[in-house]
Amino acid sequence: MKYVLMFAETEEFATRLEAMDELEREAAYEAVMRWFAENSGKITHHAHLAPAHTATTVRLDGGEPVVTDGPFVEGKEVVSGYAEVEVADLDEALKLARSWPACPVVEIRPIA
Amino acid sequence: MSGPDGGRGSREALARVVREHAGRLAACLVSLLGDFSAAEDLVQDAVETALRRWPVEGVPDRPDAWLLTVARRRGLDVLRRETNYRAKLAQLRWPEPGKGDDRLRLIFTCCHPALSPEARIALTLRVVCGLSTAQIAAAFVVPETTVAQRITRAKRKIAVAGVPYRIPAADELPERLGAVLAVVYLLFNEGYLSSTGDRAEARDLADDAEWLAALLAGLMPGEPEVAGLLALIRLHRARGAARFDSHGRLVPLAEQDRTLWDHAAIAEATAALTRAARAHRRPGPYQLQAAIVACHAEAAGFEQTDWAQILVLYDMLLAVAPSPVTRLHRAVALRYVKGPAAALAELTGLEETLSRYPLLHATRAELLRALGDTSQARISDERALGLTANPAQQALLHQRLDPAHGDVRCG
């Protein structure tokens, strides 16, 4: 089955990342690279997104499309990247999500 | 077997027969069809047909074969377009030769943490215990449509999100087993501890919980916590006859007539608990809670309770499963070891987290009364009364607030 793991950051996590020194940040990135390398057989596609303040939202539910600055939901948790994975079932996807070494929230969605 | 009289006893007997077979049939059909939702629909349909027809026609000699036949016929009918399913159903032999009990896989799927807690309970009752949606709704006093929606949503999630139908791998097992045991324990609490005796029409969920725990214990003999939960349930139930007086009022532990307890069942459950604990040496929250209940159950009278031992067990329990409610219960044990003042001091640290918990205030009232502070005790009793919705607890508190009866213990 195919799933998308959506990685979400929290303000707290961003602050912590900000406060890291060069070496710590390098180690954090390395852990992420290692995770992708170790699971490369299951990951079919992945991307890191630019920060939420670069988002632009288009609303089509009114008459004319309305373009606004920012993400479509303002919240404490912001999607910062995703990985599409191909695994046997939800348990295997959960196992991948559990071992994710970076941002603190992962949402798992099956691809319809 | 049972005739067409349709009284409560025969209804329960009927439910028991269904329970013995529905889960097995569901497990078999899920394996066969590879489709949890479709298989479950067929079993539920067969169960409902049985509940309708057996009270009139009597229980058939081979209830399992009867249920299978109904489920298969229905399957061949509704799955008309699924030629693949039809071919599989047509070949089904019953009972499946050489196949073990698949119900464990069924239980782990129903109690998957990706499902909401309410859905886990409803699914387990329906799929593993063979309850109808109406029976579940009656047991939880919620509308039938609510239960039906929960089940539909959960089944859709199982299918779409790919919730697996298998026993978890060893590295996931402790956590996943914890989720299963939590469902069984919750069912038990719903049926036993919060039962007030006025829902005679509702199915006894404590019975289903004990049955599930026994099933799990049989299927997972290497897990001491399963044995612990079964012992815990049996130890509670062995004292069931003394919990309510002839007017249906809750009788506090200290005043229960211990001759009404089932001492053979208590001895048996305690022995099973001891065996599991000795064989595995892996104490966990259910074994420890069962050990505490065993201490109470084995005491000849309230005054002979081994409170020092109970206090040790509570400390162990808090080490493996810290919880404010457990700390409250420990404070009650402390009262009988170190006195009411020491126990009251323990409660001070819990007041914030448990401010909405009636038992905190009721316990506080008892301790204050023991220390001679009746006016403060009344205030605490009144707070407890304002917080509980349980009629049996309410009756007890009213009795205590009535100046004629000053010293009735809660719990």
Coordinates of C-alpha atoms in Angstrom, one line a residue:
Chain A
M1 CA 0.0 0.0 0.0
K2 CA 1.0 3.6 -0.6
Y3 CA 1.0 6.2 2.1
V4 CA 2.2 9.7 2.5
L5 CA 3.9 10.6 5.7
M6 CA 3.4 14.3 6.4
F7 CA 6.0 15.8 8.6
A8 CA 4.9 18.7 10.7
E9 CA 6.8 21.1 12.8
T10 CA 5.8 22.9 15.9
E11 CA 6.9 26.3 17.1
E12 CA 8.8 24.6 19.9
F13 CA 10.7 22.5 17.5
A14 CA 11.5 25.5 15.3
T15 CA 12.8 27.4 18.3
R16 CA 14.9 24.4 19.3
L17 CA 16.4 24.1 15.8
E18 CA 17.1 27.8 15.8
A19 CA 19.0 27.5 19.1
M20 CA 21.3 24.7 17.9
D21 CA 24.9 25.4 17.1
E22 CA 26.5 24.4 13.9
L23 CA 27.6 21.0 15.1
E24 CA 24.3 20.1 16.6
R25 CA 22.4 21.2 13.5
E26 CA 24.7 19.1 11.3
A27 CA 24.1 16.1 13.5
A28 CA 20.3 16.6 13.3
Y29 CA 20.5 16.8 9.5
E30 CA 22.7 13.8 9.4
A31 CA 20.1 11.8 11.3
V32 CA 17.5 12.7 8.8
M33 CA 19.7 11.8 5.9
R34 CA 20.5 8.4 7.5
W35 CA 16.7 7.8 8.0
F36 CA 16.1 8.4 4.3
A37 CA 19.1 6.2 3.4
E38 CA 18.1 3.3 5.7
N39 CA 14.5 3.3 4.3
S40 CA 15.3 4.1 0.7
G41 CA 13.8 0.8 -0.4
K42 CA 10.4 1.9 0.8
I43 CA 10.4 5.6 0.0
T44 CA 9.2 6.3 -3.5
H45 CA 9.3 10.1 -3.3
H46 CA 10.0 12.8 -0.8
A47 CA 10.4 16.5 -0.5
H48 CA 11.2 19.2 2.1
L49 CA 8.9 22.3 1.9
A50 CA 10.0 25.9 2.3
P51 CA 8.7 27.5 5.5
A52 CA 5.0 28.2 6.0
H53 CA 5.5 32.0 5.7
T54 CA 6.3 31.4 2.0
A55 CA 2.9 29.8 1.4
T56 CA 0.1 31.3 -0.8
T57 CA -3.4 30.0 -0.6
V58 CA -6.0 30.2 -3.4
R59 CA -9.7 29.9 -2.3
L60 CA -12.0 28.7 -5.0
D61 CA -15.2 28.3 -3.0
G62 CA -16.5 31.8 -3.4
G63 CA -17.3 33.5 -6.8
E64 CA -13.9 34.7 -7.8
P65 CA -10.7 32.9 -6.7
V66 CA -9.3 34.6 -3.7
V67 CA -5.5 34.7 -3.2
T68 CA -4.2 35.2 0.2
D69 CA -0.8 35.1 1.9
G70 CA -0.1 32.2 4.3
P71 CA -1.1 28.5 4.7
F72 CA -4.8 27.4 4.5
V73 CA -4.9 26.5 8.2
E74 CA -3.2 28.7 10.7
G75 CA -2.1 26.4 13.4
K76 CA 0.6 25.4 15.8
E77 CA 1.6 22.5 13.6
V78 CA 2.8 23.2 10.1
V79 CA 3.6 20.7 7.4
S80 CA 7.2 21.0 6.5
G81 CA 7.8 18.0 4.2
Y82 CA 6.5 14.7 3.1
A83 CA 7.6 11.3 2.0
E84 CA 5.6 8.9 -0.1
V85 CA 6.2 5.3 1.0
E86 CA 5.3 1.9 -0.4
V87 CA 4.8 -0.7 2.5
A88 CA 2.7 -3.7 3.3
D89 CA 0.2 -2.1 5.7
L90 CA -0.4 0.6 8.3
D91 CA 1.8 -1.1 10.9
E92 CA 4.8 -0.9 8.6
A93 CA 4.0 2.8 7.9
L94 CA 3.7 3.4 11.7
K95 CA 7.1 1.8 12.2
L96 CA 8.7 4.2 9.7
A97 CA 6.9 7.1 11.4
R98 CA 8.1 6.0 14.8
S99 CA 11.7 6.0 13.7
W100 CA 11.5 9.5 12.1
P101 CA 14.3 11.5 13.8
A102 CA 13.3 15.1 13.2
C103 CA 10.2 17.2 13.6
P104 CA 7.7 16.0 16.3
V105 CA 4.5 15.2 14.4
V106 CA 3.9 12.8 11.6
E107 CA 0.5 12.2 9.9
I108 CA 0.1 9.1 7.9
R109 CA -2.4 9.1 5.1
P110 CA -3.1 6.3 2.7
I111 CA -3.1 7.3 -1.0
A112 CA -6.5 6.7 -2.4
Chain B
M1 CA -31.6 -26.6 24.1
S2 CA -33.5 -23.4 25.2
G3 CA -37.2 -23.2 24.4
P4 CA -39.2 -20.3 23.1
D5 CA -39.9 -18.7 26.5
G6 CA -37.6 -15.8 25.8
G7 CA -36.9 -14.8 29.4
R8 CA -33.7 -13.2 30.5
G9 CA -32.0 -16.4 31.4
S10 CA -32.6 -17.9 28.0
R11 CA -31.6 -14.7 26.3
E12 CA -28.3 -14.9 28.1
A13 CA -27.8 -18.5 27.2
L14 CA -28.5 -17.5 23.6
A15 CA -25.9 -14.7 23.7
R16 CA -23.4 -17.2 25.1
V17 CA -23.9 -19.7 22.3
V18 CA -23.6 -16.9 19.7
R19 CA -20.4 -15.6 21.5
E20 CA -18.8 -19.0 21.3
H21 CA -19.1 -19.2 17.6
A22 CA -19.5 -15.7 16.1
G23 CA -15.8 -14.7 16.6
R24 CA -14.5 -18.0 15.1
L25 CA -16.7 -17.6 12.1
A26 CA -15.6 -14.0 11.6
A27 CA -11.9 -15.0 11.9
C28 CA -12.4 -17.7 9.4
L29 CA -14.3 -15.5 6.9
V30 CA -11.8 -12.6 7.2
S31 CA -9.0 -15.1 6.4
L32 CA -11.0 -16.6 3.5
L33 CA -12.2 -13.3 1.9
G34 CA -9.3 -11.1 2.9
D35 CA -11.9 -8.4 3.5
F36 CA -12.6 -7.6 7.1
S37 CA -15.6 -5.4 6.5
A38 CA -17.4 -7.8 4.1
A39 CA -16.7 -10.8 6.4
E40 CA -18.0 -8.9 9.4
D41 CA -21.2 -7.9 7.7
L42 CA -21.9 -11.5 6.9
V43 CA -21.3 -12.7 10.4
Q44 CA -23.4 -9.8 11.9
D45 CA -26.2 -10.7 9.5
A46 CA -26.1 -14.4 10.7
V47 CA -26.0 -13.3 14.3
E48 CA -29.1 -11.1 13.9
T49 CA -30.9 -13.9 12.2
A50 CA -30.0 -16.2 15.0
L51 CA -31.1 -13.8 17.7
R52 CA -34.4 -13.5 15.9
R53 CA -35.0 -17.2 15.1
W54 CA -33.5 -19.2 17.9
P55 CA -35.8 -17.9 20.6
V56 CA -38.7 -19.2 18.5
E57 CA -37.2 -22.3 16.9
G58 CA -34.8 -23.3 19.7
V59 CA -31.0 -23.3 19.4
P60 CA -29.9 -25.7 16.7
D61 CA -27.7 -28.7 17.5
R62 CA -24.8 -27.3 15.6
P63 CA -25.0 -23.6 16.1
D64 CA -21.7 -23.0 14.4
A65 CA -22.8 -24.8 11.2
W66 CA -26.1 -23.0 11.3
L67 CA -24.4 -19.6 11.5
L68 CA -22.0 -20.5 8.8
T69 CA -24.8 -21.6 6.5
V70 CA -26.7 -18.4 7.0
A71 CA -23.5 -16.3 6.5
R72 CA -22.6 -18.3 3.4
R73 CA -26.1 -18.0 1.8
R74 CA -26.1 -14.3 2.5
G75 CA -22.6 -14.0 1.1
L76 CA -23.5 -15.7 -2.1
D77 CA -26.4 -13.4 -2.4
V78 CA -24.9 -10.0 -1.6
L79 CA -21.5 -10.6 -3.1
R80 CA -23.1 -11.5 -6.4
R81 CA -20.7 -9.4 -8.4
E82 CA -17.6 -10.5 -6.5
T83 CA -17.1 -13.8 -8.3
N84 CA -13.8 -14.2 -6.5
Y85 CA -15.5 -14.1 -3.1
R86 CA -18.3 -16.3 -4.2
A87 CA -15.9 -19.0 -5.3
K88 CA -14.1 -18.9 -2.0
L89 CA -17.4 -19.0 0.0
A90 CA -18.7 -21.9 -2.0
Q91 CA -15.7 -24.0 -1.1
L92 CA -15.7 -23.3 2.6
R93 CA -15.7 -26.4 4.8
W94 CA -16.7 -26.2 8.5
P95 CA -15.1 -26.5 10.9
E96 CA -11.9 -25.8 9.0
P97 CA -9.8 -28.9 9.3
G98 CA -6.4 -28.4 11.0
K99 CA -6.8 -24.7 11.6
G100 CA -6.0 -23.2 15.0
D101 CA -7.9 -20.4 16.7
D102 CA -7.6 -17.2 14.5
R103 CA -9.5 -15.1 16.9
L104 CA -6.3 -13.5 18.3
R105 CA -5.7 -11.8 14.9
L106 CA -9.2 -10.6 15.0
I107 CA -8.8 -9.1 18.5
F108 CA -5.6 -7.3 17.6
T109 CA -7.2 -5.8 14.5
C110 CA -10.3 -4.7 16.4
C111 CA -8.1 -3.1 19.2
H112 CA -5.7 -1.4 16.8
P113 CA -4.5 2.0 18.2
A114 CA -5.3 3.6 14.8
L115 CA -9.0 3.2 15.7
S116 CA -10.7 5.5 18.2
P117 CA -11.1 4.0 21.7
E118 CA -14.9 3.9 21.4
A119 CA -14.6 2.1 18.0
R120 CA -12.2 -0.5 19.5
I121 CA -14.8 -1.4 22.1
A122 CA -17.7 -1.5 19.8
L123 CA -15.8 -3.5 17.2
T124 CA -14.5 -6.0 19.7
L125 CA -17.9 -6.6 21.1
R126 CA -19.5 -7.0 17.7
V127 CA -16.8 -8.9 15.9
V128 CA -15.2 -11.0 18.6
C129 CA -18.1 -11.5 21.1
G130 CA -20.9 -11.5 18.5
L131 CA -23.0 -8.8 20.0
S132 CA -25.5 -7.1 17.8
T133 CA -25.4 -3.3 17.3
A134 CA -28.6 -3.0 19.4
Q135 CA -27.1 -5.0 22.3
I136 CA -24.0 -2.7 22.3
A137 CA -26.2 0.4 22.2
A138 CA -28.3 -0.9 25.1
A139 CA -25.2 -1.8 27.2
F140 CA -23.7 1.7 26.8
V141 CA -27.0 3.5 26.9
V142 CA -26.3 5.3 23.5
P143 CA -28.5 5.4 20.4
E144 CA -28.1 2.5 18.1
T145 CA -27.3 4.8 15.2
T146 CA -24.3 6.1 17.1
V147 CA -22.9 2.6 17.6
A148 CA -23.6 1.7 13.9
Q149 CA -21.8 4.8 12.7
R150 CA -18.8 4.1 14.9
I151 CA -18.6 0.6 13.5
T152 CA -19.0 1.7 9.9
R153 CA -16.4 4.3 10.3
A154 CA -13.9 1.9 11.9
K155 CA -14.4 -0.7 9.3
R156 CA -13.9 1.8 6.5
K157 CA -10.7 2.9 8.2
I158 CA -9.4 -0.7 8.5
A159 CA -9.9 -1.1 4.8
V160 CA -8.8 2.2 3.5
A161 CA -5.9 2.9 5.9
G162 CA -4.6 -0.7 5.6
V163 CA -4.9 -1.7 9.3
P164 CA -3.4 -5.2 9.2
Y165 CA -5.1 -8.5 10.1
R166 CA -2.3 -10.2 12.1
I167 CA -0.7 -10.6 15.4
P168 CA 1.9 -7.9 15.9
A169 CA 5.6 -8.7 15.7
A170 CA 7.5 -9.2 19.0
D171 CA 8.8 -5.7 19.1
E172 CA 5.4 -4.2 18.8
L173 CA 3.6 -6.7 21.0
P174 CA 3.9 -5.2 24.5
E175 CA 2.3 -1.9 23.4
R176 CA -0.3 -3.5 21.2
L177 CA -1.2 -6.1 23.9
G178 CA -1.6 -3.1 26.3
A179 CA -4.2 -1.7 24.0
V180 CA -6.1 -5.0 23.8
L181 CA -6.0 -5.4 27.6
A182 CA -7.2 -1.8 28.1
V183 CA -10.3 -2.6 25.9
V184 CA -11.1 -5.7 28.0
Y185 CA -10.6 -3.8 31.3
L186 CA -12.7 -0.9 30.2
L187 CA -15.5 -3.3 29.2
F188 CA -15.3 -4.9 32.6
N189 CA -15.4 -1.6 34.4
E190 CA -18.4 -0.5 32.3
G191 CA -20.2 -3.8 33.1
Y192 CA -19.2 -4.3 36.7
L193 CA -17.9 -1.3 38.5
S194 CA -20.4 1.3 37.1
S195 CA -23.3 -1.1 37.0
T196 CA -26.1 -0.1 39.3
G197 CA -28.3 -3.1 39.0
D198 CA -31.1 -1.1 37.4
R199 CA -30.2 -2.0 33.9
A200 CA -31.5 -5.5 34.0
E201 CA -32.4 -5.4 30.3
A202 CA -28.8 -4.7 29.3
R203 CA -26.3 -7.3 28.6
D204 CA -23.8 -8.0 31.3
L205 CA -20.6 -6.7 29.8
A206 CA -18.6 -8.0 32.8
D207 CA -19.5 -11.4 31.5
D208 CA -18.1 -10.6 28.0
A209 CA -15.0 -9.0 29.6
E210 CA -14.3 -12.2 31.6
W211 CA -14.9 -14.3 28.6
L212 CA -12.5 -12.2 26.5
A213 CA -9.8 -12.3 29.1
A214 CA -10.1 -16.0 29.4
L215 CA -9.9 -16.4 25.7
L216 CA -6.8 -14.2 25.6
A217 CA -5.3 -16.1 28.5
G218 CA -5.8 -19.4 26.6
L219 CA -4.3 -18.0 23.4
M220 CA -1.4 -16.2 25.0
P221 CA -0.2 -18.4 27.8
G222 CA 3.2 -16.7 27.8
E223 CA 1.9 -13.3 28.8
P224 CA 1.6 -12.8 32.6
E225 CA -0.4 -9.6 32.2
V226 CA -3.2 -11.4 30.5
A227 CA -3.3 -13.9 33.4
G228 CA -3.2 -10.9 35.7
L229 CA -6.2 -9.2 34.0
L230 CA -8.2 -12.5 34.1
A231 CA -7.4 -12.9 37.8
L232 CA -8.4 -9.3 38.5
I233 CA -11.7 -9.7 36.8
R234 CA -12.4 -13.0 38.5
L235 CA -11.5 -11.7 41.9
H236 CA -13.8 -8.8 41.5
R237 CA -16.7 -11.0 40.3
A238 CA -16.2 -13.5 43.0
R239 CA -17.3 -10.9 45.5
G240 CA -20.2 -9.7 43.3
A241 CA -23.0 -11.2 45.5
A242 CA -22.0 -8.9 48.4
R243 CA -21.8 -5.6 46.5
F244 CA -25.4 -4.7 46.7
D245 CA -27.9 -5.1 49.5
S246 CA -31.5 -6.3 49.0
H247 CA -32.6 -2.8 48.1
G248 CA -30.0 -2.6 45.3
R249 CA -27.8 -0.2 47.3
L250 CA -24.0 -0.4 47.1
V251 CA -22.4 -2.0 50.2
P252 CA -18.9 -0.6 51.0
L253 CA -16.1 -3.2 51.3
A254 CA -15.8 -2.8 55.1
E255 CA -19.5 -3.8 55.6
Q256 CA -19.8 -6.5 53.0
D257 CA -21.0 -9.9 54.2
R258 CA -17.9 -12.0 53.3
T259 CA -19.7 -15.2 53.6
L260 CA -21.4 -14.2 50.4
W261 CA -18.1 -14.2 48.5
D262 CA -17.2 -17.1 46.3
H263 CA -14.2 -18.3 48.3
A264 CA -13.4 -21.2 45.9
A265 CA -13.3 -18.8 43.0
I266 CA -11.1 -16.4 45.0
A267 CA -8.7 -19.2 45.8
E268 CA -8.6 -20.3 42.2
A269 CA -8.0 -16.8 40.8
T270 CA -5.3 -16.1 43.4
A271 CA -3.5 -19.4 42.6
A272 CA -3.6 -18.6 38.9
L273 CA -2.2 -15.2 39.6
T274 CA 0.6 -16.6 41.7
R275 CA 1.5 -19.2 39.1
A276 CA 1.7 -16.5 36.3
A277 CA 3.8 -14.2 38.5
R278 CA 6.2 -17.0 39.5
A279 CA 6.6 -18.4 36.0
H280 CA 7.4 -15.1 34.4
R281 CA 8.6 -12.7 37.0
R282 CA 7.4 -9.7 35.0
P283 CA 5.1 -7.8 37.2
G284 CA 2.8 -5.3 35.4
P285 CA -0.2 -3.2 36.3
Y286 CA -2.8 -5.9 35.9
Q287 CA -0.9 -8.5 38.0
L288 CA -0.4 -5.9 40.7
Q289 CA -4.0 -4.7 40.8
A290 CA -5.1 -8.3 41.0
A291 CA -2.7 -8.9 43.8
I292 CA -4.2 -5.9 45.7
V293 CA -7.7 -7.2 45.2
A294 CA -6.5 -10.7 46.3
C295 CA -5.2 -9.2 49.6
H296 CA -8.7 -7.9 50.2
A297 CA -10.4 -11.0 49.0
E298 CA -8.3 -13.3 51.2
A299 CA -8.8 -11.3 54.4
A300 CA -11.2 -13.0 56.8
G301 CA -12.6 -9.6 57.8
F302 CA -12.0 -5.9 57.0
E303 CA -10.0 -5.6 60.3
Q304 CA -7.8 -8.5 59.2
T305 CA -6.8 -6.8 55.9
D306 CA -3.0 -6.9 55.3
W307 CA -2.7 -3.1 54.7
A308 CA 1.1 -3.1 54.9
Q309 CA 1.2 -5.6 52.0
I310 CA -1.3 -3.6 50.1
L311 CA 0.7 -0.5 50.6
V312 CA 3.8 -2.3 49.1
L313 CA 1.8 -3.4 46.1
Y314 CA 0.5 0.1 45.5
D315 CA 4.1 1.4 45.6
M316 CA 5.0 -1.2 43.0
L317 CA 2.0 -0.3 40.9
L318 CA 2.9 3.4 41.0
A319 CA 6.4 2.5 39.9
V320 CA 5.2 0.7 36.7
A321 CA 2.0 2.8 36.1
P322 CA 2.0 6.2 37.8
S323 CA -1.5 7.7 38.1
P324 CA -3.2 10.1 40.4
V325 CA -6.2 7.7 41.0
T326 CA -3.7 5.0 42.1
R327 CA -2.1 7.5 44.5
L328 CA -5.6 8.2 45.9
H329 CA -6.1 4.5 46.5
R330 CA -2.7 4.2 48.1
A331 CA -3.7 7.0 50.4
V332 CA -6.6 4.9 51.6
A333 CA -4.3 2.0 52.4
L334 CA -1.9 4.4 54.1
R335 CA -4.8 5.4 56.5
Y336 CA -4.8 1.9 57.9
V337 CA -1.0 1.7 58.2
K338 CA -0.1 5.2 59.4
G339 CA -3.4 6.8 60.4
P340 CA -5.9 9.3 58.9
A341 CA -3.7 12.3 59.3
A342 CA -0.9 10.9 57.2
A343 CA -3.4 9.8 54.5
L344 CA -5.0 13.3 54.5
A345 CA -1.6 14.8 53.9
E346 CA -1.2 12.6 50.8
L347 CA -4.5 13.9 49.4
T348 CA -3.3 17.5 49.4
G349 CA -1.0 16.8 46.5
L350 CA -3.8 15.3 44.5
E351 CA -6.4 18.0 44.9
E352 CA -5.6 19.9 41.8
T353 CA -5.5 16.9 39.3
L354 CA -8.4 15.1 40.8
S355 CA -10.6 18.1 41.7
R356 CA -13.5 16.7 39.5
Y357 CA -13.1 13.1 40.8
P358 CA -15.9 12.3 43.3
L359 CA -13.9 9.6 45.1
L360 CA -11.2 12.1 46.1
H361 CA -13.8 14.2 48.0
A362 CA -15.5 11.2 49.4
T363 CA -12.2 9.9 50.7
R364 CA -11.3 13.3 52.1
A365 CA -14.6 13.3 53.9
E366 CA -14.0 9.9 55.5
L367 CA -10.5 11.0 56.7
L368 CA -11.8 14.3 58.1
R369 CA -14.6 12.4 59.9
A370 CA -12.1 10.0 61.3
L371 CA -10.1 13.0 62.6
G372 CA -13.3 14.5 64.2
D373 CA -13.8 17.4 61.7
T374 CA -17.4 16.7 60.8
S375 CA -18.2 20.1 59.3
Q376 CA -15.4 20.0 56.8
A377 CA -16.3 16.3 56.1
R378 CA -19.8 17.4 55.2
I379 CA -18.4 20.0 52.7
S380 CA -16.3 17.3 51.0
D381 CA -19.2 14.8 50.9
E382 CA -21.4 17.5 49.3
R383 CA -18.7 18.1 46.7
A384 CA -18.5 14.4 45.9
L385 CA -22.3 14.3 45.6
G386 CA -22.2 17.1 43.1
L387 CA -19.7 15.3 40.9
T388 CA -21.0 11.7 40.7
A389 CA -23.7 10.6 38.3
N390 CA -23.7 7.0 39.6
P391 CA -27.0 6.4 41.5
A392 CA -25.4 3.9 43.9
Q393 CA -22.7 6.3 44.9
Q394 CA -25.3 9.1 45.2
A395 CA -27.4 7.0 47.5
L396 CA -24.5 6.2 49.7
L397 CA -23.5 9.9 50.0
H398 CA -27.0 11.0 50.8
Q399 CA -27.1 8.4 53.5
R400 CA -23.8 9.8 54.9
L401 CA -25.0 13.4 54.8
D402 CA -28.1 12.3 56.7
P403 CA -27.1 13.1 60.4
A404 CA -28.6 9.8 61.6
H405 CA -25.8 7.8 59.8
G406 CA -22.5 9.4 60.2
D407 CA -19.9 6.9 59.3
V408 CA -20.6 5.1 56.0
R409 CA -17.5 4.3 53.9
C410 CA -17.5 4.9 50.2
G411 CA -16.0 2.5 47.6

